[in-house]
Coordinates of C-alpha atoms in Angstrom, one line a residue:
M756 CA -18.8 5.1 13.7
T757 CA -18.4 8.8 13.1
K758 CA -20.4 11.6 14.6
K759 CA -20.5 15.4 14.0
A760 CA -23.1 18.1 14.1
G761 CA -26.0 15.7 14.3
L762 CA -24.5 13.2 11.8
F763 CA -24.3 9.5 12.6
L764 CA -22.4 7.8 9.9
L765 CA -21.0 4.3 9.4
L766 CA -17.5 4.1 8.0
F767 CA -16.5 1.0 6.1
W768 CA -13.2 -0.8 6.4
A769 CA -11.9 -4.0 4.7
S770 CA -10.0 -6.9 6.2
S771 CA -9.7 -8.5 2.8
P772 CA -10.9 -7.7 -0.8
L773 CA -14.0 -9.9 -0.1
Q774 CA -15.0 -8.8 3.4
V775 CA -16.4 -5.4 4.1
R776 CA -17.8 -4.4 7.5
A777 CA -18.9 -1.2 9.4
A778 CA -16.1 0.2 11.5
S779 CA -16.4 0.3 15.3
S780 CA -14.3 2.0 17.9
P781 CA -13.7 -0.4 20.9
Q782 CA -10.4 -0.1 22.6
A783 CA -8.2 -3.0 21.5
S784 CA -7.0 -5.0 24.5
D785 CA -3.3 -5.0 25.4
S786 CA -3.3 -8.8 25.0
A787 CA -4.6 -8.6 21.5
L788 CA -2.1 -6.0 20.6
S789 CA 0.8 -8.1 22.0
R790 CA -0.4 -11.1 20.0
A791 CA -0.6 -9.0 16.8
E792 CA 2.9 -7.5 17.4
A793 CA 4.3 -11.0 18.0
A794 CA 2.7 -12.3 14.8
A795 CA 4.1 -9.5 12.8
D796 CA 7.6 -10.0 14.2
Q797 CA 7.4 -13.7 13.5
S798 CA 6.2 -13.1 9.9
R799 CA 9.1 -10.7 9.3
R800 CA 11.7 -13.1 10.7
L801 CA 10.4 -16.1 8.8
L802 CA 9.3 -14.6 5.5
G803 CA 11.3 -11.4 5.1
P804 CA 10.3 -7.8 4.9
D805 CA 8.4 -7.8 1.6
H806 CA 6.2 -10.9 1.9
P807 CA 2.4 -10.6 1.4
H808 CA 1.7 -12.6 4.5
L809 CA 3.7 -10.0 6.5
A810 CA 1.5 -7.4 4.9
V811 CA -1.6 -9.2 6.4
S812 CA 0.0 -9.2 9.8
L813 CA 0.9 -5.5 9.6
H814 CA -2.6 -4.6 8.4
D815 CA -4.1 -6.4 11.4
L816 CA -1.7 -4.6 13.7
G817 CA -2.5 -1.2 12.1
E818 CA -6.2 -1.8 12.7
L819 CA -5.6 -2.4 16.4
Y820 CA -3.5 0.8 16.6
L821 CA -6.3 2.6 14.9
Q822 CA -8.9 1.4 17.4
R823 CA -6.6 2.5 20.2
Q824 CA -6.3 5.9 18.5
E825 CA -2.6 5.5 18.1
Y826 CA -2.8 7.1 14.7
D827 CA 0.9 7.6 13.9
R828 CA 1.6 3.9 14.5
A829 CA -1.4 2.9 12.4
E830 CA -0.2 5.2 9.6
T831 CA 3.2 3.6 9.7
M832 CA 1.7 0.1 9.5
F833 CA -0.6 0.9 6.7
R834 CA 2.1 2.7 4.7
R835 CA 4.3 -0.4 5.0
V836 CA 1.4 -2.6 3.8
V837 CA 0.9 -0.4 0.7
A838 CA 4.6 -0.5 -0.1
I839 CA 4.7 -4.3 0.2
Y840 CA 1.7 -4.8 -2.1
E841 CA 3.0 -2.3 -4.6
V842 CA 6.2 -4.4 -4.9
T843 CA 4.5 -7.8 -4.9
L844 CA 1.2 -7.1 -6.7
G845 CA 1.9 -3.9 -8.7
A846 CA 0.9 -0.3 -8.0
N847 CA -2.5 -0.6 -9.8
H848 CA -3.7 -3.8 -8.0
P849 CA -7.1 -3.6 -6.2
E850 CA -5.5 -4.6 -3.0
V851 CA -3.3 -1.5 -3.1
A852 CA -6.6 0.5 -3.5
L853 CA -8.0 -1.1 -0.4
R854 CA -4.9 -0.3 1.6
L855 CA -4.9 3.3 0.5
N856 CA -8.4 3.4 1.9
D857 CA -6.9 2.3 5.2
L858 CA -4.5 5.2 5.1
A859 CA -7.3 7.6 4.2
R860 CA -9.2 6.5 7.2
V861 CA -6.2 7.2 9.5
Y862 CA -5.9 10.7 8.1
Q863 CA -9.7 11.2 8.4
M864 CA -9.6 10.3 12.1
K865 CA -6.6 12.6 12.6
G866 CA -8.6 15.4 11.0
D867 CA -6.2 15.7 8.0
F868 CA -9.0 15.9 5.5
A869 CA -6.8 16.9 2.5
N870 CA -4.6 13.8 2.8
S871 CA -7.6 11.7 3.5
E872 CA -9.3 12.9 0.3
R873 CA -6.2 12.4 -1.7
H874 CA -5.8 8.8 -0.7
Y875 CA -9.5 8.0 -1.2
L876 CA -9.3 9.5 -4.7
D877 CA -6.1 7.6 -5.5
A878 CA -7.8 4.4 -4.4
L879 CA -10.8 5.0 -6.6
A880 CA -8.5 5.8 -9.6
I881 CA -6.9 2.4 -9.2
L882 CA -10.2 0.7 -9.2
E883 CA -11.5 2.6 -12.2
Q884 CA -8.4 1.5 -14.2
G885 CA -8.9 -2.2 -13.5
A886 CA -9.9 -4.5 -16.3
V887 CA -12.4 -6.2 -14.1
G888 CA -14.5 -3.9 -11.9
D889 CA -14.7 -4.3 -8.2
P890 CA -18.1 -2.7 -7.2
Q891 CA -17.8 -3.8 -3.6
A892 CA -14.6 -2.0 -3.0
T893 CA -15.8 1.0 -5.0
V894 CA -18.9 1.2 -2.9
M895 CA -16.8 1.1 0.3
I896 CA -14.5 3.8 -0.8
L897 CA -17.2 6.1 -2.2
N898 CA -19.1 5.8 1.1
N899 CA -16.0 6.7 3.1
L900 CA -15.3 9.6 0.8
A901 CA -18.9 10.8 1.2
I902 CA -18.5 10.7 4.9
L903 CA -15.3 12.8 4.7
Y904 CA -17.2 15.4 2.7
S905 CA -20.0 15.3 5.2
L906 CA -17.7 16.0 8.1
N907 CA -15.9 18.7 6.1
G908 CA -19.2 20.6 5.4
S909 CA -19.3 19.7 1.7
V910 CA -22.9 18.5 2.0
W911 CA -23.8 18.5 -1.7
Q912 CA -20.7 16.6 -2.7
A913 CA -21.4 14.1 0.0
Q914 CA -25.0 13.7 -1.2
E915 CA -23.9 13.1 -4.8
L916 CA -21.5 10.4 -3.6
F917 CA -24.0 8.6 -1.4
E918 CA -26.5 8.6 -4.2
A919 CA -23.9 7.2 -6.6
T920 CA -23.1 4.6 -4.0
L921 CA -26.7 3.6 -3.8
R922 CA -26.9 3.3 -7.6
L923 CA -23.9 1.0 -7.6
C924 CA -25.3 -1.0 -4.7
G925 CA -28.4 -1.6 -6.7
E926 CA -26.3 -3.7 -9.1
F927 CA -25.4 -6.2 -6.5
S928 CA -27.5 -5.4 -3.5
S929 CA -29.0 -8.9 -3.2
R930 CA -25.6 -10.3 -2.5
H931 CA -24.5 -7.4 -0.1
A932 CA -27.6 -6.2 1.5
S933 CA -25.8 -4.8 4.5
M934 CA -23.8 -2.4 2.3
F935 CA -27.0 -1.2 0.7
R936 CA -28.7 -0.6 4.1
I937 CA -25.7 1.2 5.6
T938 CA -25.6 3.6 2.6
L939 CA -29.3 4.2 3.0
Y940 CA -28.7 5.0 6.7
N941 CA -25.8 7.3 5.9
L942 CA -27.8 9.3 3.3
S943 CA -30.7 9.4 5.7
S944 CA -28.5 10.9 8.4
L945 CA -27.2 13.5 5.9
Y946 CA -30.7 14.5 4.9
R947 CA -31.8 14.8 8.6
S948 CA -28.8 17.0 9.4
T949 CA -29.9 19.4 6.7
G950 CA -33.6 19.5 7.7
R951 CA -35.0 17.1 5.1
D952 CA -36.7 14.9 7.7
T953 CA -39.3 13.5 5.3
A954 CA -36.7 12.3 2.8
A955 CA -34.7 10.9 5.7
A956 CA -37.6 9.0 7.0
D957 CA -38.3 7.5 3.6
L958 CA -34.8 6.2 3.3
L959 CA -35.0 4.7 6.8
Q960 CA -38.2 2.9 5.7
Q961 CA -36.4 1.5 2.7
A962 CA -33.5 0.3 4.8
A963 CA -35.8 -1.4 7.3
A964 CA -37.7 -3.1 4.4
F965 CA -34.7 -4.3 2.5

């Protein structure tokens, strides 16, 4: 979750191309971190430094570092994951786009908005080039980029992206209702922060009824 100047916004992350959920910020336990570090070390020893299974372990480890606000370590893990997938799957694979989204989230939480925006845009460019569209991943990254613009004070850019996200959600909302509701909540929060209380309330009603 991300808060600033009256905003309450839900940030998406992806643990796989088919699973998207709203981010939370509990402190990862030391035992969970130790297990994740051991799993990554074992994968590296058994499979080598460029195996996709190692990338999964490093991704999980990066998420734990991110929850613990150890941003430099999280960035290192996610960069390595991107590198592995670029070698094994190709630089324009949707999985690479999702991992660039991870890097963008790290920079966003560090307050490095320029690098965050660049990685979100690179991720979207990969998805746009794909022969088969991935609307779920696109919705996730558009939502996260809209949040970035909201926090950076670019309210109208954020509004345009949230509205574009809703339109895209409408194409598959029956299968991913939670994504549609979260986007409605985010746009409602943006409206409320700019004094558009009636429009915000209407979106909340839509979210509750969906």
